Structure formats: C-alpha cells, structure tokens
Amino acid sequence: MSRRVQVVIIGAGPSGLLLGQLLHLSGIEAVILERQTADYVLGRIRAGVLEQGTVDVLNRAGAGARCAAEGLVHSGVELAFDGRRHRIDLERLSGGKTVTVYGQTEVTRDLMQARSAAGCETVYQADDVAMHDFDSDMPRVTYTHAGQTHEISCDVIAGCDGFHGISRASVPERSITTVERVYPFGWLGVLADVPPVSEELIYANHPDGFALCSMRSRSRSRFYIQCELDEKVENWSDNRFYDELRNRLDTRAAEALVTGPSLEKSIAPLRSFVAEPMRFGRLFLVGDAAHIVPPTGAKGLNLAVSDVHYLHECLNAFFNDRDGAALEDYSRRALARVWKAVRFSWWMTSMMHRFPDNGAFGQRIQEAELDYLTGSEAAGRSLAENYVGLPF
Ligand code: RFL
Ligand code: PHB
C-alpha cells in the first residue's frame, strides 16, 4: 500500500507526539509510526521536571490543561551535602521563573489524547521502519504492519525515535559526527506511592554516592541513588534501597522518609551524547535521537521540547510560507541550545556524584564548589538560570 503525506514522524514518544500536535494545529499533515504499543510507551517511567518553556509549548499544543491543574509548581530545589541542606531559590534567582513537577508519562498520555481527539493517525507496532532518499526532496518511508508492507512518500521525515532508533543510524557515517562521554556509574530508581520527603526536590552529594528525592504528586515519590554500572536490580530489595537512600540524606530528610513497596525499579546508565548536525537533507533528528544528557539537570525531555519548537517553526515557514530556505536553520538553532544543556547536565553530574578516580582532591573541589554555589548569589543565579531553562 502506498500513499503520500507532508511529514512522516518516526516515534511516538514525547518528541513525536508533540511535533505531530503542533503540525496539526498549523494545518500540516503528519503520520506517526511507532514500533511499540501505546501502553508500552506509557509504561516507561522517565522525566519528572518541566521547564516553564516546556509547559508553554504544551499549552500552545492544546495539551496543557491537566498539567496546569495537577502539576506541582516548584520555586526552589535543595542541595544536600556535608550533613546539611541548602535551598536554591530558583524563582528569586532566575527573576521569577519556576519549574513544574509533572511526569513524562502524563505528558505523553495528554499528547496521545490530544492526538486522538484531533483524529490524527498514529500507527503503533510499525515494524521494519526504513527511510529512503532523504537526500532528495522526495523521501519515502517503508514499514510493515499486521503482516503488510506499506510505503509513504513525504516531503520531510522527523526522526523522533530516541537514542536507539533507526533515524540516526540511517545517516551515512561520513555525514555525521558524534561526541560522547559515558559516566562510570548509573542511577537506580524507585517509584512508590509514598508522600515526598520534602516540598521540593533534594539533590544529595554523599561520600557513598549521589541520591535524589523527587516526586510525581503529593502521594507518589520517585527516588534515585547512584549505583555501580554493572549493578543488578535483583540485588536491591526495597529495604536495601531505602536504607541506602536514608544513609545518603541529611538527618531531617532521612527521618521524614516514608517507605512503601516499589511500583517500579530500574537502572539507567548516564551518558552525554550529541550527534551533529541534526539535519540531513529532508531528515531531521529530534530529541533523544540526536542527543542524550545525564538526568542530573532534568534536561532531556525539555531539550526534546525545544527541538520540537524549532523544527515546528521551520516546517511552518517551509510549508505555509513557502520559504524554501527555512529548513536550513533548524540544526544550528537546536544545537546552540543543546550544547548549553549538555554543559549544564555534565557540570551538575560532576558536582554531585562520587567518581571512582576523583581522589581526595576531586572530593575537596566538589565540596568547595557546593559551598561556593550555596554561598554566592552570582553562582546561585547561574544554577537557577540553567535549571529553570534557558530561553528558546
Ligand atoms: P523517547 O521517549 O525515547 O521516544 C522515542 C520513541 O521512538 C520509538 N522508536 C521507534 N519507532 C519506530 N521505529 C523504530 N525503529 C523505533 N525506535 C524507537 C520508541 O519506542 C519510543 O516510543 O524519545 P523522545 O521522544 O525524544 O523523548 C526524550 C525523553 O524521553 C528523554 O529525554 C527524557 O526521558 C530524559 N529524562 C529526563 N528529562 C527531563 O527533561 N527531566 C527529567 O527529570 C528526566 N529524567 C530522563 C529522566 C530519562 C531517564 N532515563 C531512563 C533515560 C530520568 C531517567 C531515569
Ligand atoms: C525525576 O523525577 O524522575 C527526576 C527529577 C529530577 C532529575 C531527574 C529525574 O534531575
């Protein structure tokens, strides 16, 4: 079966769904091809912190109502080290900006709902997706679904298929440059229906490793502890996890920790990765397909959203204003913001984790950095400006 649309989007994660929604509102027709089922996509527990810019784009996409009603607006974060806790007043230091705690699962659910309400098409369980001729102005995408082979001709392909997708892998090696740093540890995460330890997130630097107390709502918490790269989830009973988390928190937080059975427990590796450029002819890489940041700065999903914003602007100009040069701008604009978030996430990761080769010098530098950060208005401003999100 063969047909034609303006844009084929590969992947129905937050990038693909959001792009689909913005294109629909601009009268541009797009089909999304997703390898998994919708339930599988919704089962992935990931990001939890949305920048104001992200919330604004969700609102523009007509998918922000539940986030506005149920999201928790946070005006600060806490840094714990040396047995004490220090609040960074994000709102004051950033000149009035805040972040919203609202899970990626819920963002995805809202976007899926908006998409089906708009009557737009998503093909779930699309297998063997392959892209062809994207170096010409008549690219094609082929896939199989329910045993049938399909072909779609289009003007533009948006690769929103995450780090392990096929979009980036389809680009000839000579046309793409990748830069990568793999960190020598992972995060072991637990989701549980227990009230948060504190009103705001706590990022803890402890000699035994990093810990983070986050949340999804007033009755659901998300916790992480730094772990070895080869650690196995099976080795971590809930009790062992909570004991280690408590050990890494300040006394007040440790005493406030309410424990309960884990709903989800998983290990994520940490890496920084950027593929450049983000456009190859008529193929555009978006979100995790082009870049990965360690989760310490809560930037991954927010970067995916700023990519989508830039790409939507370019596609709108290309299709609706017939501006043939509009596509040229995407990669440069997106990468300028990506690299600043890569820097910030690397910096927060470096400051908050125990590194195997840090030694006494590295440890003391971390302590000095944290002391400076919590004692200096200028340093606090820099953290706040980046944490709430650089403008786009
Ligand atoms: P996704 O979410 O990976 O979606 C890609 C989709 O593409 C599909 N796909 C394919 N479809 C068709 N054919 C193929 N060949 C395909 N290959 C893949 C996949 O099934 C999937 O549905 O990428 P997207 O949309 O770019 O979104 C990126 C975000 O998911 C990611 O950046 C964030 O989750 C990162 N992240 C965080 N970001 C934040 O902004 N704030 C946070 O607090 C935050 N915390 C986190 C995080 C990521 C984490 N992990 C597990 C990596 C915490 C963790 C633990
Ligand atoms: C989360 O709630 O999953 C979360 C929050 C902040 C981060 C990373 C993850 O920096």
Tab-separated table of C-alpha atoms and ligand atoms in Angstrom:
chain	number	residue	atom	x	y	z
A	1	MET	CA	0.000	0.000	0.000
A	2	SER	CA	1.388	3.365	-0.915
A	3	ARG	CA	0.322	6.951	-0.143
A	4	ARG	CA	1.611	10.470	0.457
A	5	VAL	CA	1.691	12.880	3.459
A	6	GLN	CA	3.686	16.036	4.165
A	7	VAL	CA	5.599	14.735	7.191
A	8	VAL	CA	6.353	11.233	8.475
A	9	ILE	CA	7.284	11.201	12.161
A	10	ILE	CA	9.189	8.156	13.440
A	11	GLY	CA	8.481	7.506	17.138
A	12	ALA	CA	5.525	8.345	19.402
A	13	GLY	CA	7.479	9.423	22.469
A	14	PRO	CA	7.048	12.988	23.731
A	15	SER	CA	9.029	14.474	20.764
A	16	GLY	CA	6.997	12.758	18.055
A	17	LEU	CA	3.618	13.321	19.681
A	18	LEU	CA	4.275	16.983	20.434
A	19	LEU	CA	5.567	17.669	16.929
A	20	GLY	CA	2.517	15.906	15.481
A	21	GLN	CA	0.200	18.092	17.538
A	22	LEU	CA	1.897	21.391	16.630
A	23	LEU	CA	1.950	20.439	12.933
A	24	HIS	CA	-1.740	19.520	13.064
A	25	LEU	CA	-2.555	22.950	14.548
A	26	SER	CA	-0.610	24.544	11.668
A	27	GLY	CA	-2.562	22.551	9.103
A	28	ILE	CA	0.381	20.292	8.194
A	29	GLU	CA	-0.461	16.634	7.785
A	30	ALA	CA	1.716	14.087	9.581
A	31	VAL	CA	1.597	10.347	10.276
A	32	ILE	CA	3.428	8.876	13.265
A	33	LEU	CA	4.998	5.408	13.060
A	34	GLU	CA	5.751	3.820	16.460
A	35	ARG	CA	7.410	0.460	16.984
A	36	GLN	CA	5.772	-0.292	20.336
A	37	THR	CA	2.170	-0.299	21.604
A	38	ALA	CA	0.717	2.823	23.262
A	39	ASP	CA	0.644	1.004	26.636
A	40	TYR	CA	4.314	0.117	26.345
A	41	VAL	CA	5.201	3.764	25.640
A	42	LEU	CA	3.147	4.850	28.664
A	43	GLY	CA	4.843	2.254	30.871
A	44	ARG	CA	8.271	3.907	30.653
A	45	ILE	CA	8.947	5.900	33.819
A	46	ARG	CA	11.245	8.771	32.937
A	47	ALA	CA	11.358	12.520	33.346
A	48	GLY	CA	9.605	14.466	36.060
A	49	VAL	CA	10.597	18.135	35.840
A	50	LEU	CA	9.261	20.516	33.189
A	51	GLU	CA	10.754	23.920	32.463
A	52	GLN	CA	8.329	26.838	32.078
A	53	GLY	CA	9.172	26.924	28.360
A	54	THR	CA	8.092	23.277	28.076
A	55	VAL	CA	4.811	23.979	29.854
A	56	ASP	CA	4.228	26.930	27.494
A	57	VAL	CA	4.724	24.724	24.411
A	58	LEU	CA	2.371	22.067	25.838
A	59	ASN	CA	-0.231	24.789	26.306
A	60	ARG	CA	0.278	26.017	22.755
A	61	ALA	CA	-0.202	22.431	21.578
A	62	GLY	CA	-3.545	22.321	23.416
A	63	ALA	CA	-2.275	19.596	25.753
A	64	GLY	CA	-1.521	21.602	28.892
A	65	ALA	CA	-4.802	21.592	30.818
A	66	ARG	CA	-4.139	18.640	33.128
A	67	CYS	CA	-0.545	19.760	33.738
A	68	ALA	CA	-1.901	23.178	34.799
A	69	ALA	CA	-4.412	21.532	37.141
A	70	GLU	CA	-2.300	18.722	38.587
A	71	GLY	CA	1.360	19.739	38.069
A	72	LEU	CA	3.249	20.893	41.160
A	73	VAL	CA	4.908	24.276	40.690
A	74	HIS	CA	8.299	24.379	42.425
A	75	SER	CA	10.081	27.634	43.122
A	76	GLY	CA	13.247	26.066	44.543
A	77	VAL	CA	15.422	22.948	44.857
A	78	GLU	CA	17.535	21.726	47.727
A	79	LEU	CA	21.159	20.645	47.650
A	80	ALA	CA	22.287	18.346	50.483
A	81	PHE	CA	25.946	17.855	51.357
A	82	ASP	CA	28.132	17.657	54.417
A	83	GLY	CA	25.100	16.646	56.503
A	84	ARG	CA	23.259	19.899	55.727
A	85	ARG	CA	20.659	21.059	53.255
A	86	HIS	CA	20.714	24.345	51.300
A	87	ARG	CA	17.815	25.768	49.358
A	88	ILE	CA	18.374	27.355	45.951
A	89	ASP	CA	15.583	29.857	45.447
A	90	LEU	CA	15.035	29.287	41.724
A	91	GLU	CA	12.254	31.820	41.429
A	92	ARG	CA	14.089	34.711	43.045
A	93	LEU	CA	17.463	33.937	41.452
A	94	SER	CA	16.039	33.449	37.953
A	95	GLY	CA	13.925	36.593	38.012
A	96	GLY	CA	10.567	34.914	38.583
A	97	LYS	CA	10.714	31.561	36.806
A	98	THR	CA	9.666	28.205	38.248
A	99	VAL	CA	9.620	24.536	37.184
A	100	THR	CA	6.648	22.166	37.185
A	101	VAL	CA	6.795	18.628	38.507
A	102	TYR	CA	4.632	16.540	36.170
A	103	GLY	CA	5.650	13.108	34.933
A	104	GLN	CA	6.665	12.314	31.369
A	105	THR	CA	4.080	9.510	31.441
A	106	GLU	CA	1.346	12.089	31.992
A	107	VAL	CA	2.730	14.438	29.324
A	108	THR	CA	2.697	11.509	26.893
A	109	ARG	CA	-0.829	10.485	27.905
A	110	ASP	CA	-2.100	14.069	27.399
A	111	LEU	CA	-0.454	14.287	23.975
A	112	MET	CA	-1.869	10.907	22.938
A	113	GLN	CA	-5.317	12.072	23.973
A	114	ALA	CA	-4.988	15.377	22.100
A	115	ARG	CA	-3.851	13.449	19.024
A	116	SER	CA	-6.752	11.041	19.021
A	117	ALA	CA	-9.220	13.886	19.754
A	118	ALA	CA	-7.849	15.660	16.666
A	119	GLY	CA	-8.350	12.497	14.608
A	120	CYS	CA	-4.671	12.265	13.637
A	121	GLU	CA	-3.130	8.940	12.724
A	122	THR	CA	-0.554	7.012	14.735
A	123	VAL	CA	0.468	3.546	13.553
A	124	TYR	CA	1.531	1.554	16.631
A	125	GLN	CA	3.510	-1.680	16.246
A	126	ALA	CA	5.020	-0.478	12.972
A	127	ASP	CA	7.885	-2.897	12.235
A	128	ASP	CA	10.940	-2.653	9.991
A	129	VAL	CA	10.613	1.102	9.564
A	130	ALA	CA	13.154	2.216	6.942
A	131	MET	CA	13.803	5.596	5.332
A	132	HIS	CA	14.844	6.163	1.740
A	133	ASP	CA	16.042	9.035	-0.473
A	134	PHE	CA	16.115	11.657	2.276
A	135	ASP	CA	18.971	13.320	0.411
A	136	SER	CA	16.401	14.158	-2.299
A	137	ASP	CA	13.250	16.286	-1.978
A	138	MET	CA	11.071	13.171	-2.335
A	139	PRO	CA	11.899	10.948	0.631
A	140	ARG	CA	9.978	7.738	1.382
A	141	VAL	CA	9.405	5.633	4.467
A	142	THR	CA	8.565	1.926	4.354
A	143	TYR	CA	7.304	-0.280	7.188
A	144	THR	CA	5.339	-3.409	7.879
A	145	HIS	CA	2.198	-3.542	9.962
A	146	ALA	CA	-0.007	-6.568	10.650
A	147	GLY	CA	1.906	-8.528	8.037
A	148	GLN	CA	1.514	-5.923	5.269
A	149	THR	CA	4.208	-3.771	3.726
A	150	HIS	CA	3.460	-0.044	3.420
A	151	GLU	CA	5.194	2.874	1.725
A	152	ILE	CA	4.645	6.570	2.443
A	153	SER	CA	6.110	9.342	0.265
A	154	CYS	CA	6.573	12.640	2.033
A	155	ASP	CA	8.386	15.994	1.993
A	156	VAL	CA	10.066	15.647	5.361
A	157	ILE	CA	10.972	12.858	7.817
A	158	ALA	CA	11.203	13.704	11.522
A	159	GLY	CA	13.365	11.208	13.410
A	160	CYS	CA	11.833	11.269	16.896
A	161	ASP	CA	12.746	7.666	17.668
A	162	GLY	CA	15.007	8.064	20.690
A	163	PHE	CA	18.606	7.075	21.287
A	164	HIS	CA	18.226	3.502	19.962
A	165	GLY	CA	16.071	4.397	16.951
A	166	ILE	CA	16.831	3.925	13.271
A	167	SER	CA	16.862	7.569	12.149
A	168	ARG	CA	20.351	8.467	13.298
A	169	ALA	CA	21.592	5.007	12.305
A	170	SER	CA	20.313	5.586	8.735
A	171	VAL	CA	22.641	8.540	8.155
A	172	PRO	CA	25.873	7.615	6.308
A	173	GLU	CA	28.782	7.659	8.749
A	174	ARG	CA	30.719	10.242	6.754
A	175	SER	CA	27.874	12.765	7.120
A	176	ILE	CA	27.524	12.696	10.911
A	177	THR	CA	29.805	13.465	13.847
A	178	THR	CA	29.100	12.138	17.315
A	179	VAL	CA	30.582	13.262	20.615
A	180	GLU	CA	30.138	11.141	23.702
A	181	ARG	CA	31.005	10.850	27.378
A	182	VAL	CA	29.953	7.770	29.322
A	183	TYR	CA	29.920	8.180	33.103
A	184	PRO	CA	31.310	5.394	35.291
A	185	PHE	CA	28.061	4.806	37.234
A	186	GLY	CA	24.289	4.516	36.847
A	187	TRP	CA	21.116	5.574	38.658
A	188	LEU	CA	18.969	3.035	40.438
A	189	GLY	CA	15.430	4.468	40.534
A	190	VAL	CA	12.372	3.532	42.594
A	191	LEU	CA	8.801	4.745	42.142
A	192	ALA	CA	6.491	4.327	45.162
A	193	ASP	CA	3.148	5.557	46.406
A	194	VAL	CA	4.523	7.402	49.411
A	195	PRO	CA	4.415	11.141	50.130
A	196	PRO	CA	7.516	13.149	49.139
A	197	VAL	CA	10.275	13.571	51.723
A	198	SER	CA	10.100	17.335	51.359
A	199	GLU	CA	8.119	20.001	49.480
A	200	GLU	CA	10.950	20.380	46.937
A	201	LEU	CA	13.446	18.060	45.217
A	202	ILE	CA	16.571	17.154	47.174
A	203	TYR	CA	19.820	16.503	45.263
A	204	ALA	CA	22.329	14.939	47.687
A	205	ASN	CA	26.117	14.651	47.399
A	206	HIS	CA	27.341	11.995	49.858
A	207	PRO	CA	30.682	10.166	50.188
A	208	ASP	CA	28.851	6.909	49.331
A	209	GLY	CA	27.313	8.456	46.200
A	210	PHE	CA	24.603	10.731	44.832
A	211	ALA	CA	20.932	10.489	45.841
A	212	LEU	CA	17.813	12.297	44.621
A	213	CYS	CA	14.379	12.584	46.218
A	214	SER	CA	11.870	13.593	43.573
A	215	MET	CA	8.131	13.132	43.202
A	216	ARG	CA	5.269	12.749	40.766
A	217	SER	CA	2.486	14.060	43.016
A	218	ARG	CA	1.747	14.670	46.693
A	219	SER	CA	1.278	10.935	47.162
A	220	ARG	CA	3.836	9.463	44.724
A	221	SER	CA	7.606	9.681	45.099
A	222	ARG	CA	10.497	8.998	42.751
A	223	PHE	CA	13.877	8.247	44.330
A	224	TYR	CA	17.282	7.612	42.787
A	225	ILE	CA	20.649	6.526	44.133
A	226	GLN	CA	23.946	6.396	42.269
A	227	CYS	CA	24.996	2.755	41.707
A	228	GLU	CA	27.719	0.737	40.008
A	229	LEU	CA	27.339	0.350	36.250
A	230	ASP	CA	27.118	-3.443	36.479
A	231	GLU	CA	24.647	-3.389	39.401
A	232	LYS	CA	21.596	-5.665	39.093
A	233	VAL	CA	18.096	-4.553	40.119
A	234	GLU	CA	17.510	-8.032	41.647
A	235	ASN	CA	20.219	-7.301	44.215
A	236	TRP	CA	18.234	-4.369	45.579
A	237	SER	CA	15.284	-5.273	47.775
A	238	ASP	CA	13.092	-2.308	48.665
A	239	ASN	CA	14.536	-2.358	52.182
A	240	ARG	CA	18.123	-2.290	50.970
A	241	PHE	CA	17.287	0.597	48.633
A	242	TYR	CA	15.600	2.680	51.329
A	243	ASP	CA	18.415	2.001	53.833
A	244	GLU	CA	20.981	3.249	51.335
A	245	LEU	CA	18.871	6.259	50.373
A	246	ARG	CA	18.429	7.182	54.054
A	247	ASN	CA	22.188	6.848	54.581
A	248	ARG	CA	22.857	9.428	51.842
A	249	LEU	CA	20.361	12.054	53.071
A	250	ASP	CA	20.650	14.665	55.796
A	251	THR	CA	19.132	13.647	59.168
A	252	ARG	CA	15.948	15.678	58.721
A	253	ALA	CA	15.251	14.161	55.293
A	254	ALA	CA	16.198	10.660	56.468
A	255	GLU	CA	13.712	10.934	59.329
A	256	ALA	CA	10.991	12.260	57.022
A	257	LEU	CA	11.415	9.392	54.518
A	258	VAL	CA	8.228	7.329	54.326
A	259	THR	CA	8.825	3.965	52.676
A	260	GLY	CA	6.452	1.712	50.739
A	261	PRO	CA	6.511	-1.054	48.121
A	262	SER	CA	8.197	-0.082	44.848
A	263	LEU	CA	5.892	0.187	41.820
A	264	GLU	CA	8.905	0.273	39.522
A	265	LYS	CA	12.635	-0.221	39.999
A	266	SER	CA	15.189	0.182	37.231
A	267	ILE	CA	18.783	1.125	36.485
A	268	ALA	CA	19.697	3.792	33.933
A	269	PRO	CA	23.245	4.402	32.665
A	270	LEU	CA	24.417	8.017	32.444
A	271	ARG	CA	25.865	9.497	29.282
A	272	SER	CA	26.334	12.743	27.389
A	273	PHE	CA	25.980	12.310	23.627
A	274	VAL	CA	25.474	14.722	20.731
A	275	ALA	CA	25.118	13.943	17.017
A	276	GLU	CA	25.891	16.811	14.654
A	277	PRO	CA	24.363	18.159	12.515
A	278	MET	CA	20.702	17.426	13.325
A	279	ARG	CA	19.540	17.642	9.720
A	280	PHE	CA	20.488	15.522	6.695
A	281	GLY	CA	18.651	16.715	3.590
A	282	ARG	CA	14.995	16.090	4.421
A	283	LEU	CA	15.677	14.020	7.571
A	284	PHE	CA	15.573	15.898	10.896
A	285	LEU	CA	16.742	14.373	14.178
A	286	VAL	CA	14.750	15.452	17.232
A	287	GLY	CA	15.174	14.827	20.997
A	288	ASP	CA	16.973	11.722	22.238
A	289	ALA	CA	17.557	10.591	18.632
A	290	ALA	CA	20.145	13.374	18.396
A	291	HIS	CA	21.342	13.872	21.962
A	292	ILE	CA	21.399	12.379	25.439
A	293	VAL	CA	22.198	14.133	28.697
A	294	PRO	CA	22.650	12.573	32.127
A	295	PRO	CA	19.414	13.114	34.106
A	296	THR	CA	21.069	15.171	36.872
A	297	GLY	CA	19.952	18.520	35.438
A	298	ALA	CA	16.463	17.251	34.410
A	299	LYS	CA	17.084	18.460	30.860
A	300	GLY	CA	16.406	15.527	28.465
A	301	LEU	CA	12.682	15.938	27.916
A	302	ASN	CA	12.944	19.720	27.996
A	303	LEU	CA	15.569	19.643	25.220
A	304	ALA	CA	13.320	17.389	23.164
A	305	VAL	CA	10.600	20.040	23.516
A	306	SER	CA	12.860	22.918	22.432
A	307	ASP	CA	13.968	20.862	19.390
A	308	VAL	CA	10.309	20.330	18.507
A	309	HIS	CA	9.631	24.049	18.898
A	310	TYR	CA	12.453	24.960	16.469
A	311	LEU	CA	11.502	22.262	13.970
A	312	HIS	CA	7.852	23.279	14.045
A	313	GLU	CA	8.817	26.887	13.292
A	314	CYS	CA	10.984	25.800	10.356
A	315	LEU	CA	8.353	23.421	8.947
A	316	ASN	CA	5.625	26.019	9.333
A	317	ALA	CA	7.695	28.514	7.321
A	318	PHE	CA	8.558	25.822	4.748
A	319	PHE	CA	5.027	24.536	4.149
A	320	ASN	CA	2.827	27.513	4.951
A	321	ASP	CA	5.028	30.476	3.934
A	322	ARG	CA	6.683	28.545	1.067
A	323	ASP	CA	10.080	29.553	2.466
A	324	GLY	CA	12.432	27.022	0.886
A	325	ALA	CA	15.394	28.183	2.981
A	326	ALA	CA	13.564	27.703	6.295
A	327	LEU	CA	14.807	24.139	6.723
A	328	GLU	CA	18.417	25.335	6.822
A	329	ASP	CA	18.011	26.926	10.247
A	330	TYR	CA	16.914	24.001	12.382
A	331	SER	CA	20.190	22.276	13.192
A	332	ARG	CA	22.084	25.441	14.114
A	333	ARG	CA	19.313	26.802	16.346
A	334	ALA	CA	18.663	23.497	18.098
A	335	LEU	CA	22.343	22.663	18.664
A	336	ALA	CA	23.119	26.056	20.203
A	337	ARG	CA	20.648	25.279	22.981
A	338	VAL	CA	21.524	21.569	23.155
A	339	TRP	CA	25.191	22.226	23.926
A	340	LYS	CA	24.362	24.583	26.786
A	341	ALA	CA	22.154	21.919	28.357
A	342	VAL	CA	24.857	19.290	27.761
A	343	ARG	CA	27.291	21.531	29.618
A	344	PHE	CA	24.901	22.152	32.499
A	345	SER	CA	23.998	18.464	32.901
A	346	TRP	CA	27.667	17.442	32.790
A	347	TRP	CA	28.512	20.100	35.376
A	348	MET	CA	25.744	19.074	37.781
A	349	THR	CA	26.655	15.420	37.312
A	350	SER	CA	30.337	16.166	38.009
A	351	MET	CA	29.495	18.166	41.120
A	352	MET	CA	27.020	15.731	42.671
A	353	HIS	CA	28.419	12.206	42.083
A	354	ARG	CA	31.224	10.145	43.517
A	355	PHE	CA	33.694	9.358	40.726
A	356	PRO	CA	35.998	6.333	41.133
A	357	ASP	CA	39.091	8.353	40.207
A	358	ASN	CA	38.215	11.599	41.973
A	359	GLY	CA	40.528	11.048	44.942
A	360	ALA	CA	40.896	13.466	47.833
A	361	PHE	CA	41.485	16.440	45.501
A	362	GLY	CA	38.350	15.838	43.474
A	363	GLN	CA	36.309	15.385	46.643
A	364	ARG	CA	37.537	18.692	48.108
A	365	ILE	CA	36.893	20.523	44.844
A	366	GLN	CA	33.296	19.234	44.887
A	367	GLU	CA	32.864	20.444	48.451
A	368	ALA	CA	34.304	23.870	47.559
A	369	GLU	CA	32.032	24.099	44.521
A	370	LEU	CA	28.931	23.280	46.576
A	371	ASP	CA	29.973	25.719	49.277
A	372	TYR	CA	30.511	28.448	46.661
A	373	LEU	CA	27.233	27.666	44.954
A	374	THR	CA	25.186	27.904	48.113
A	375	GLY	CA	27.067	30.937	49.449
A	376	SER	CA	27.335	33.117	46.357
A	377	GLU	CA	24.419	34.972	44.795
A	378	ALA	CA	26.193	35.006	41.409
A	379	ALA	CA	26.805	31.239	41.429
A	380	GLY	CA	23.243	30.580	42.595
A	381	ARG	CA	21.905	32.703	39.755
A	382	SER	CA	23.824	30.682	37.202
A	383	LEU	CA	22.423	27.408	38.528
A	384	ALA	CA	18.900	28.822	38.716
A	385	GLU	CA	19.003	30.280	35.197
A	386	ASN	CA	20.008	26.926	33.733
A	387	TYR	CA	17.773	24.759	35.917
A	388	VAL	CA	14.593	26.677	35.057
A	389	GLY	CA	15.699	26.514	31.416
A	390	LEU	CA	17.478	28.860	29.028
A	391	PRO	CA	15.090	30.720	26.723
A	392	PHE	CA	14.072	29.360	23.319
B	1	RFL	P1	11.789	8.604	23.513
B	1	RFL	O1	10.979	8.936	24.712
B	1	RFL	O2	12.873	7.581	23.683
B	1	RFL	O3	10.794	8.138	22.381
B	1	RFL	C1	11.225	7.536	21.178
B	1	RFL	C2	10.127	6.672	20.615
B	1	RFL	O4	10.543	6.109	19.376
B	1	RFL	C3	10.189	4.749	19.326
B	1	RFL	N1	11.089	4.036	18.394
B	1	RFL	C4	10.728	3.634	17.159
B	1	RFL	N2	9.575	3.764	16.483
B	1	RFL	C5	9.521	3.254	15.214
B	1	RFL	N3	10.572	2.597	14.638
B	1	RFL	C6	11.749	2.465	15.285
B	1	RFL	N4	12.777	1.820	14.708
B	1	RFL	C7	11.855	2.993	16.604
B	1	RFL	N5	12.850	3.032	17.528
B	1	RFL	C8	12.366	3.668	18.601
B	1	RFL	C9	10.333	4.279	20.764
B	1	RFL	O5	9.567	3.120	21.026
B	1	RFL	C10	9.800	5.498	21.521
B	1	RFL	O6	8.416	5.423	21.751
B	1	RFL	O7	12.476	9.898	22.872
B	1	RFL	P2	11.950	11.427	22.824
B	1	RFL	O8	10.520	11.468	22.355
B	1	RFL	O9	12.988	12.191	22.105
B	1	RFL	O10	11.891	11.911	24.357
B	1	RFL	C11	13.061	12.078	25.106
B	1	RFL	C12	12.788	11.816	26.597
B	1	RFL	O11	12.138	10.565	26.727
B	1	RFL	C13	14.073	11.823	27.434
B	1	RFL	O12	14.921	12.861	27.032
B	1	RFL	C14	13.801	12.006	28.944
B	1	RFL	O13	13.071	10.943	29.463
B	1	RFL	C15	15.123	12.147	29.722
B	1	RFL	N6	14.932	12.223	31.175
B	1	RFL	C16	14.567	13.412	31.796
B	1	RFL	N7	14.326	14.512	31.062
B	1	RFL	C17	13.912	15.669	31.659
B	1	RFL	O14	13.705	16.666	30.964
B	1	RFL	N8	13.700	15.777	33.011
B	1	RFL	C18	13.898	14.707	33.830
B	1	RFL	O15	13.643	14.823	35.022
B	1	RFL	C19	14.389	13.479	33.233
B	1	RFL	N9	14.597	12.404	33.989
B	1	RFL	C20	15.136	11.105	31.982
B	1	RFL	C21	14.967	11.228	33.405
B	1	RFL	C22	15.489	9.869	31.437
B	1	RFL	C23	15.702	8.793	32.254
B	1	RFL	N10	16.053	7.554	31.616
B	1	RFL	C24	15.520	6.312	31.951
B	1	RFL	C25	16.815	7.573	30.391
B	1	RFL	C26	15.172	10.154	34.237
B	1	RFL	C27	15.571	8.938	33.673
B	1	RFL	C28	15.831	7.813	34.643
B	2	PHB	C1	12.551	12.562	38.212
B	2	PHB	O1	11.625	12.942	38.954
B	2	PHB	O2	12.492	11.480	37.593
B	2	PHB	C2	13.765	13.391	38.081
B	2	PHB	C3	13.793	14.662	38.661
B	2	PHB	C4	14.931	15.448	38.553
B	2	PHB	C5	16.014	14.966	37.858
B	2	PHB	C6	15.978	13.722	37.246
B	2	PHB	C7	14.849	12.935	37.354
B	2	PHB	O3	17.123	15.747	37.771
